[in-house]
Amino acid sequence: MLGEGILKGLAETARNFAGSFVSKGRMTTVQYPEERVPLPEAARNFPFLVYDTKNSADPNDWEKGLRCVACQICEKECPPKCIYIEKSKDKKPDYVGKPQIYPLKFDIDISVCMSCQICVEVCPFEAIKMNNEFELATDDRFGGLLLDRHQLAKSNEYYHQIHPTEAAEVDARLAEEKAKAEAKAKASAEAAAAKAAAAAATGAASAGPAAGSAASTSVVKPVAPAPKPNEGEPKA
């Protein structure tokens, strides 16, 4: 029948149009910003930097808890080149007390960022993740869209709120790596201690017989008798 496809398309459109008034699943229009639709867990917009507060004395010390060590891999791999990093010249203890190089400067120009998530994929320290915040409009075209490390820093608890499944997997992986590193360090320390104890025992054992042999081989020289009177004088 001529035009059958068109009629089927119109019928589907009419069914969807009528259903949008009675089906809650089809009523996609909301009164934003008063009414908001929950974002899915996989939603992403622009990157942010993760900092840990679990082992930190001050939970608000975002700078000390930053996972980023300024390796600059994300800066090199970023396709639009919107990440700018300047590493520190010195080291300072992180939240676990280990001296680390830290980002003295970490800026992301979100007016250029295309939300590709490549920076997240290449980061070896799980330090950068994708945020789902989208209300970033500003009247400052340049300064307002250039986010510094303070603006980018978000706690690990925030990361768990927006991406709970992914954050749990990351925490489990980091905990496993930390446990392996601690076990390796403990085994190395025990091996070094055992080696030092064995060396000390060997040194003590070799020092004992050497001292005894030295005492046994020592010879006491006899004292020559005093000469008798007139024994050495010639006879008359």
PDB file of C-alpha atoms in Angstrom:
ATOM      1  CA  MET A   1       0.000   0.000   0.000  1.00  0.00           C
ATOM      2  CA  LEU A   2       1.337   3.365  -1.003  1.00  0.00           C
ATOM      3  CA  GLY A   3       2.234   5.533   2.017  1.00  0.00           C
ATOM      4  CA  GLU A   4       1.960   2.682   4.538  1.00  0.00           C
ATOM      5  CA  GLY A   5       5.355   3.568   6.098  1.00  0.00           C
ATOM      6  CA  ILE A   6       4.320   7.168   6.523  1.00  0.00           C
ATOM      7  CA  LEU A   7       1.084   6.152   8.247  1.00  0.00           C
ATOM      8  CA  LYS A   8       2.948   3.835  10.620  1.00  0.00           C
ATOM      9  CA  GLY A   9       5.376   6.618  11.500  1.00  0.00           C
ATOM     10  CA  LEU A  10       2.549   9.060  12.173  1.00  0.00           C
ATOM     11  CA  ALA A  11       0.768   6.481  14.334  1.00  0.00           C
ATOM     12  CA  GLU A  12       3.925   5.926  16.407  1.00  0.00           C
ATOM     13  CA  THR A  13       4.342   9.671  16.815  1.00  0.00           C
ATOM     14  CA  ALA A  14       0.716  10.073  17.924  1.00  0.00           C
ATOM     15  CA  ARG A  15       1.052   7.187  20.405  1.00  0.00           C
ATOM     16  CA  ASN A  16       4.180   8.720  21.936  1.00  0.00           C
ATOM     17  CA  PHE A  17       2.592  12.160  22.041  1.00  0.00           C
ATOM     18  CA  ALA A  18      -0.517  10.894  23.855  1.00  0.00           C
ATOM     19  CA  GLY A  19       1.565   8.690  26.150  1.00  0.00           C
ATOM     20  CA  SER A  20       3.688  11.616  27.270  1.00  0.00           C
ATOM     21  CA  PHE A  21       0.632  13.016  29.072  1.00  0.00           C
ATOM     22  CA  VAL A  22      -0.270   9.884  30.988  1.00  0.00           C
ATOM     23  CA  SER A  23       2.954   7.874  31.391  1.00  0.00           C
ATOM     24  CA  LYS A  24       5.354   9.097  34.065  1.00  0.00           C
ATOM     25  CA  GLY A  25       8.290   7.523  32.257  1.00  0.00           C
ATOM     26  CA  ARG A  26       7.538   9.586  29.167  1.00  0.00           C
ATOM     27  CA  MET A  27       7.114  12.881  30.995  1.00  0.00           C
ATOM     28  CA  THR A  28      10.680  14.063  30.556  1.00  0.00           C
ATOM     29  CA  THR A  29      10.084  17.787  30.904  1.00  0.00           C
ATOM     30  CA  VAL A  30      10.896  19.169  34.347  1.00  0.00           C
ATOM     31  CA  GLN A  31      10.620  22.645  35.806  1.00  0.00           C
ATOM     32  CA  TYR A  32      14.339  23.385  35.976  1.00  0.00           C
ATOM     33  CA  PRO A  33      15.976  24.695  38.167  1.00  0.00           C
ATOM     34  CA  GLU A  34      13.308  24.127  40.816  1.00  0.00           C
ATOM     35  CA  GLU A  35      12.939  20.520  39.715  1.00  0.00           C
ATOM     36  CA  ARG A  36      15.977  18.447  38.794  1.00  0.00           C
ATOM     37  CA  VAL A  37      16.441  14.998  37.289  1.00  0.00           C
ATOM     38  CA  PRO A  38      18.972  12.791  39.136  1.00  0.00           C
ATOM     39  CA  LEU A  39      22.107  12.345  37.070  1.00  0.00           C
ATOM     40  CA  PRO A  40      23.166   8.810  36.158  1.00  0.00           C
ATOM     41  CA  GLU A  41      26.360   7.489  37.716  1.00  0.00           C
ATOM     42  CA  ALA A  42      28.098   7.379  34.339  1.00  0.00           C
ATOM     43  CA  ALA A  43      27.503  11.095  33.709  1.00  0.00           C
ATOM     44  CA  ARG A  44      30.656  13.135  33.235  1.00  0.00           C
ATOM     45  CA  ASN A  45      31.487  16.710  32.435  1.00  0.00           C
ATOM     46  CA  PHE A  46      34.910  18.119  33.402  1.00  0.00           C
ATOM     47  CA  PRO A  47      37.822  16.665  35.421  1.00  0.00           C
ATOM     48  CA  PHE A  48      38.583  17.252  39.090  1.00  0.00           C
ATOM     49  CA  LEU A  49      41.463  16.320  41.401  1.00  0.00           C
ATOM     50  CA  VAL A  50      40.943  13.784  44.191  1.00  0.00           C
ATOM     51  CA  TYR A  51      42.410  14.288  47.660  1.00  0.00           C
ATOM     52  CA  ASP A  52      42.289  11.860  50.598  1.00  0.00           C
ATOM     53  CA  THR A  53      41.209  12.781  54.112  1.00  0.00           C
ATOM     54  CA  LYS A  54      41.037   9.330  55.758  1.00  0.00           C
ATOM     55  CA  ASN A  55      44.492   9.384  57.336  1.00  0.00           C
ATOM     56  CA  SER A  56      44.914  13.139  57.520  1.00  0.00           C
ATOM     57  CA  ALA A  57      44.851  15.007  60.816  1.00  0.00           C
ATOM     58  CA  ASP A  58      43.025  17.899  59.124  1.00  0.00           C
ATOM     59  CA  PRO A  59      40.226  16.742  56.759  1.00  0.00           C
ATOM     60  CA  ASN A  60      40.117  20.209  55.195  1.00  0.00           C
ATOM     61  CA  ASP A  61      43.794  20.133  54.205  1.00  0.00           C
ATOM     62  CA  TRP A  62      43.130  19.379  50.530  1.00  0.00           C
ATOM     63  CA  GLU A  63      46.650  20.375  49.468  1.00  0.00           C
ATOM     64  CA  LYS A  64      48.326  17.789  51.708  1.00  0.00           C
ATOM     65  CA  GLY A  65      45.956  15.003  50.688  1.00  0.00           C
ATOM     66  CA  LEU A  66      46.191  15.460  46.912  1.00  0.00           C
ATOM     67  CA  ARG A  67      46.967  12.210  45.119  1.00  0.00           C
ATOM     68  CA  CYS A  68      48.551  14.096  42.229  1.00  0.00           C
ATOM     69  CA  VAL A  69      52.372  14.006  42.167  1.00  0.00           C
ATOM     70  CA  ALA A  70      52.742  16.293  39.123  1.00  0.00           C
ATOM     71  CA  CYS A  71      53.933  13.514  36.796  1.00  0.00           C
ATOM     72  CA  GLN A  72      52.469  15.571  33.898  1.00  0.00           C
ATOM     73  CA  ILE A  73      51.237  12.509  31.983  1.00  0.00           C
ATOM     74  CA  CYS A  74      47.724  13.944  31.700  1.00  0.00           C
ATOM     75  CA  GLU A  75      49.136  17.233  30.441  1.00  0.00           C
ATOM     76  CA  LYS A  76      51.073  15.458  27.687  1.00  0.00           C
ATOM     77  CA  GLU A  77      48.192  13.154  26.670  1.00  0.00           C
ATOM     78  CA  CYS A  78      45.442  15.813  26.660  1.00  0.00           C
ATOM     79  CA  PRO A  79      44.252  16.200  23.029  1.00  0.00           C
ATOM     80  CA  PRO A  80      43.156  19.885  23.253  1.00  0.00           C
ATOM     81  CA  LYS A  81      46.111  20.764  25.543  1.00  0.00           C
ATOM     82  CA  CYS A  82      43.914  22.392  28.173  1.00  0.00           C
ATOM     83  CA  ILE A  83      45.851  21.137  31.235  1.00  0.00           C
ATOM     84  CA  TYR A  84      48.715  23.226  32.606  1.00  0.00           C
ATOM     85  CA  ILE A  85      50.943  21.749  35.334  1.00  0.00           C
ATOM     86  CA  GLU A  86      53.969  23.153  37.115  1.00  0.00           C
ATOM     87  CA  LYS A  87      55.706  20.749  39.499  1.00  0.00           C
ATOM     88  CA  SER A  88      57.314  21.798  42.751  1.00  0.00           C
ATOM     89  CA  LYS A  89      61.057  22.027  43.271  1.00  0.00           C
ATOM     90  CA  ASP A  90      60.880  20.456  46.716  1.00  0.00           C
ATOM     91  CA  LYS A  91      59.066  17.575  48.367  1.00  0.00           C
ATOM     92  CA  LYS A  92      56.657  17.583  51.245  1.00  0.00           C
ATOM     93  CA  PRO A  93      54.965  14.768  53.187  1.00  0.00           C
ATOM     94  CA  ASP A  94      51.603  13.646  51.916  1.00  0.00           C
ATOM     95  CA  TYR A  95      48.722  12.404  54.080  1.00  0.00           C
ATOM     96  CA  VAL A  96      50.623   9.197  54.949  1.00  0.00           C
ATOM     97  CA  GLY A  97      53.876  11.025  55.658  1.00  0.00           C
ATOM     98  CA  LYS A  98      55.744  10.026  52.493  1.00  0.00           C
ATOM     99  CA  PRO A  99      57.739  12.840  50.824  1.00  0.00           C
ATOM    100  CA  GLN A 100      56.266  13.599  47.405  1.00  0.00           C
ATOM    101  CA  ILE A 101      56.605  16.143  44.650  1.00  0.00           C
ATOM    102  CA  TYR A 102      53.351  18.072  44.400  1.00  0.00           C
ATOM    103  CA  PRO A 103      51.719  20.259  41.732  1.00  0.00           C
ATOM    104  CA  LEU A 104      52.664  23.857  42.419  1.00  0.00           C
ATOM    105  CA  LYS A 105      50.248  24.793  39.652  1.00  0.00           C
ATOM    106  CA  PHE A 106      47.464  22.716  38.124  1.00  0.00           C
ATOM    107  CA  ASP A 107      45.010  24.522  35.846  1.00  0.00           C
ATOM    108  CA  ILE A 108      42.359  23.223  33.469  1.00  0.00           C
ATOM    109  CA  ASP A 109      40.759  25.468  30.880  1.00  0.00           C
ATOM    110  CA  ILE A 110      37.216  24.086  30.716  1.00  0.00           C
ATOM    111  CA  SER A 111      36.397  26.347  27.785  1.00  0.00           C
ATOM    112  CA  VAL A 112      38.732  24.099  25.749  1.00  0.00           C
ATOM    113  CA  CYS A 113      38.229  20.760  27.535  1.00  0.00           C
ATOM    114  CA  MET A 114      36.148  18.320  25.479  1.00  0.00           C
ATOM    115  CA  SER A 115      35.425  15.875  28.343  1.00  0.00           C
ATOM    116  CA  CYS A 116      37.168  12.993  26.583  1.00  0.00           C
ATOM    117  CA  GLN A 117      38.354  11.426  29.887  1.00  0.00           C
ATOM    118  CA  ILE A 118      41.776  10.543  28.464  1.00  0.00           C
ATOM    119  CA  CYS A 119      43.435  12.256  31.440  1.00  0.00           C
ATOM    120  CA  VAL A 120      41.571   9.866  33.737  1.00  0.00           C
ATOM    121  CA  GLU A 121      42.576   6.805  31.724  1.00  0.00           C
ATOM    122  CA  VAL A 122      46.312   7.607  31.720  1.00  0.00           C
ATOM    123  CA  CYS A 123      46.692   8.733  35.345  1.00  0.00           C
ATOM    124  CA  PRO A 124      48.672   6.040  37.244  1.00  0.00           C
ATOM    125  CA  PHE A 125      47.787   7.434  40.683  1.00  0.00           C
ATOM    126  CA  GLU A 126      43.963   7.629  40.429  1.00  0.00           C
ATOM    127  CA  ALA A 127      44.372  11.352  41.059  1.00  0.00           C
ATOM    128  CA  ILE A 128      42.072  12.832  38.412  1.00  0.00           C
ATOM    129  CA  LYS A 129      38.449  11.881  37.772  1.00  0.00           C
ATOM    130  CA  MET A 130      35.451  13.217  35.881  1.00  0.00           C
ATOM    131  CA  ASN A 131      32.949  15.446  37.639  1.00  0.00           C
ATOM    132  CA  ASN A 132      29.253  15.623  36.781  1.00  0.00           C
ATOM    133  CA  GLU A 133      28.833  19.283  37.680  1.00  0.00           C
ATOM    134  CA  PHE A 134      27.441  21.217  34.738  1.00  0.00           C
ATOM    135  CA  GLU A 135      26.255  24.563  36.134  1.00  0.00           C
ATOM    136  CA  LEU A 136      29.483  26.399  35.350  1.00  0.00           C
ATOM    137  CA  ALA A 137      28.196  29.361  33.371  1.00  0.00           C
ATOM    138  CA  THR A 138      30.041  32.634  33.986  1.00  0.00           C
ATOM    139  CA  ASP A 139      30.304  36.101  32.492  1.00  0.00           C
ATOM    140  CA  ASP A 140      34.116  35.913  32.699  1.00  0.00           C
ATOM    141  CA  ARG A 141      35.060  34.196  29.453  1.00  0.00           C
ATOM    142  CA  PHE A 142      38.724  33.632  30.320  1.00  0.00           C
ATOM    143  CA  GLY A 143      39.435  33.814  34.053  1.00  0.00           C
ATOM    144  CA  GLY A 144      36.129  32.267  35.080  1.00  0.00           C
ATOM    145  CA  LEU A 145      36.640  29.185  32.929  1.00  0.00           C
ATOM    146  CA  LEU A 146      40.254  28.573  33.961  1.00  0.00           C
ATOM    147  CA  LEU A 147      40.008  26.404  37.079  1.00  0.00           C
ATOM    148  CA  ASP A 148      43.015  26.198  39.402  1.00  0.00           C
ATOM    149  CA  ARG A 149      43.974  23.333  41.710  1.00  0.00           C
ATOM    150  CA  HIS A 150      41.969  24.764  44.613  1.00  0.00           C
ATOM    151  CA  GLN A 151      38.812  24.831  42.528  1.00  0.00           C
ATOM    152  CA  LEU A 152      39.546  21.400  41.053  1.00  0.00           C
ATOM    153  CA  ALA A 153      40.251  19.678  44.398  1.00  0.00           C
ATOM    154  CA  LYS A 154      37.432  17.414  45.608  1.00  0.00           C
ATOM    155  CA  SER A 155      37.551  14.915  48.458  1.00  0.00           C
ATOM    156  CA  ASN A 156      37.399  11.162  48.007  1.00  0.00           C
ATOM    157  CA  GLU A 157      34.072  11.234  49.835  1.00  0.00           C
ATOM    158  CA  TYR A 158      32.686  13.498  47.096  1.00  0.00           C
ATOM    159  CA  TYR A 159      34.001  11.041  44.516  1.00  0.00           C
ATOM    160  CA  HIS A 160      32.068   8.267  46.289  1.00  0.00           C
ATOM    161  CA  GLN A 161      28.912  10.346  46.164  1.00  0.00           C
ATOM    162  CA  ILE A 162      28.881  10.930  42.408  1.00  0.00           C
ATOM    163  CA  HIS A 163      30.515   7.659  41.240  1.00  0.00           C
ATOM    164  CA  PRO A 164      30.051   5.132  44.077  1.00  0.00           C
ATOM    165  CA  THR A 165      30.744   1.959  42.077  1.00  0.00           C
ATOM    166  CA  GLU A 166      33.854   3.307  40.384  1.00  0.00           C
ATOM    167  CA  ALA A 167      35.164   4.878  43.609  1.00  0.00           C
ATOM    168  CA  ALA A 168      34.765   1.603  45.509  1.00  0.00           C
ATOM    169  CA  GLU A 169      36.747  -0.246  42.847  1.00  0.00           C
ATOM    170  CA  VAL A 170      39.504   2.378  42.949  1.00  0.00           C
ATOM    171  CA  ASP A 171      39.730   2.244  46.757  1.00  0.00           C
ATOM    172  CA  ALA A 172      39.940  -1.556  46.700  1.00  0.00           C
ATOM    173  CA  ARG A 173      42.707  -1.460  44.101  1.00  0.00           C
ATOM    174  CA  LEU A 174      44.689   1.175  45.996  1.00  0.00           C
ATOM    175  CA  ALA A 175      44.306  -0.756  49.252  1.00  0.00           C
ATOM    176  CA  GLU A 176      45.576  -3.920  47.559  1.00  0.00           C
ATOM    177  CA  GLU A 177      48.583  -2.098  46.107  1.00  0.00           C
ATOM    178  CA  LYS A 178      49.335  -0.530  49.494  1.00  0.00           C
ATOM    179  CA  ALA A 179      49.148  -3.912  51.228  1.00  0.00           C
ATOM    180  CA  LYS A 180      51.538  -5.433  48.679  1.00  0.00           C
ATOM    181  CA  ALA A 181      53.989  -2.552  49.113  1.00  0.00           C
ATOM    182  CA  GLU A 182      53.861  -2.849  52.912  1.00  0.00           C
ATOM    183  CA  ALA A 183      54.392  -6.620  52.751  1.00  0.00           C
ATOM    184  CA  LYS A 184      57.343  -6.169  50.408  1.00  0.00           C
ATOM    185  CA  ALA A 185      58.893  -3.527  52.660  1.00  0.00           C
ATOM    186  CA  LYS A 186      58.374  -5.741  55.721  1.00  0.00           C
ATOM    187  CA  ALA A 187      59.978  -8.728  53.984  1.00  0.00           C
ATOM    188  CA  SER A 188      62.945  -6.584  52.918  1.00  0.00           C
ATOM    189  CA  ALA A 189      63.405  -5.273  56.461  1.00  0.00           C
ATOM    190  CA  GLU A 190      63.254  -8.790  57.922  1.00  0.00           C
ATOM    191  CA  ALA A 191      65.771 -10.073  55.365  1.00  0.00           C
ATOM    192  CA  ALA A 192      68.131  -7.177  56.125  1.00  0.00           C
ATOM    193  CA  ALA A 193      67.812  -7.794  59.870  1.00  0.00           C
ATOM    194  CA  ALA A 194      68.490 -11.524  59.444  1.00  0.00           C
ATOM    195  CA  LYS A 195      71.511 -10.808  57.278  1.00  0.00           C
ATOM    196  CA  ALA A 196      72.893  -8.353  59.821  1.00  0.00           C
ATOM    197  CA  ALA A 197      72.349 -10.847  62.656  1.00  0.00           C
ATOM    198  CA  ALA A 198      74.094 -13.614  60.677  1.00  0.00           C
ATOM    199  CA  ALA A 199      77.041 -11.328  59.925  1.00  0.00           C
ATOM    200  CA  ALA A 200      77.324 -10.362  63.585  1.00  0.00           C
ATOM    201  CA  ALA A 201      77.239 -14.013  64.677  1.00  0.00           C
ATOM    202  CA  THR A 202      79.904 -14.960  62.107  1.00  0.00           C
ATOM    203  CA  GLY A 203      82.124 -12.103  63.247  1.00  0.00           C
ATOM    204  CA  ALA A 204      81.809 -13.099  66.895  1.00  0.00           C
ATOM    205  CA  ALA A 205      82.591 -16.758  66.122  1.00  0.00           C
ATOM    206  CA  SER A 206      85.690 -15.892  64.097  1.00  0.00           C
ATOM    207  CA  ALA A 207      86.925 -13.429  66.710  1.00  0.00           C
ATOM    208  CA  GLY A 208      86.788 -16.063  69.545  1.00  0.00           C
ATOM    209  CA  PRO A 209      89.195 -18.747  68.115  1.00  0.00           C
ATOM    210  CA  ALA A 210      91.567 -16.104  66.830  1.00  0.00           C
ATOM    211  CA  ALA A 211      91.970 -14.646  70.310  1.00  0.00           C
ATOM    212  CA  GLY A 212      92.481 -18.118  71.820  1.00  0.00           C
ATOM    213  CA  SER A 213      95.119 -19.111  69.272  1.00  0.00           C
ATOM    214  CA  ALA A 214      96.979 -15.872  69.809  1.00  0.00           C
ATOM    215  CA  ALA A 215      97.062 -16.530  73.562  1.00  0.00           C
ATOM    216  CA  SER A 216      98.226 -20.152  73.114  1.00  0.00           C
ATOM    217  CA  THR A 217     101.064 -19.375  70.714  1.00  0.00           C
ATOM    218  CA  SER A 218     102.579 -16.605  72.811  1.00  0.00           C
ATOM    219  CA  VAL A 219     106.079 -17.636  74.158  1.00  0.00           C
ATOM    220  CA  VAL A 220     107.513 -16.324  77.385  1.00  0.00           C
ATOM    221  CA  LYS A 221     111.189 -15.588  76.942  1.00  0.00           C
ATOM    222  CA  PRO A 222     113.421 -16.757  79.870  1.00  0.00           C
ATOM    223  CA  VAL A 223     115.264 -14.102  81.811  1.00  0.00           C
ATOM    224  CA  ALA A 224     119.049 -14.439  81.536  1.00  0.00           C
ATOM    225  CA  PRO A 225     120.797 -15.070  84.935  1.00  0.00           C
ATOM    226  CA  ALA A 226     122.835 -12.294  86.424  1.00  0.00           C
ATOM    227  CA  PRO A 227     126.624 -12.684  85.810  1.00  0.00           C
ATOM    228  CA  LYS A 228     128.806 -13.863  88.763  1.00  0.00           C
ATOM    229  CA  PRO A 229     131.360 -11.510  90.218  1.00  0.00           C
ATOM    230  CA  ASN A 230     134.762 -11.530  88.369  1.00  0.00           C
ATOM    231  CA  GLU A 231     133.350 -14.136  85.928  1.00  0.00           C
ATOM    232  CA  GLY A 232     134.129 -12.170  82.866  1.00  0.00           C
ATOM    233  CA  GLU A 233     137.551 -10.725  83.929  1.00  0.00           C
ATOM    234  CA  PRO A 234     140.830 -12.198  82.496  1.00  0.00           C
ATOM    235  CA  LYS A 235     143.057 -14.270  84.744  1.00  0.00           C
ATOM    236  CA  ALA A 236     146.320 -12.709  85.911  1.00  0.00           C
TER     237      ALA A 236
END
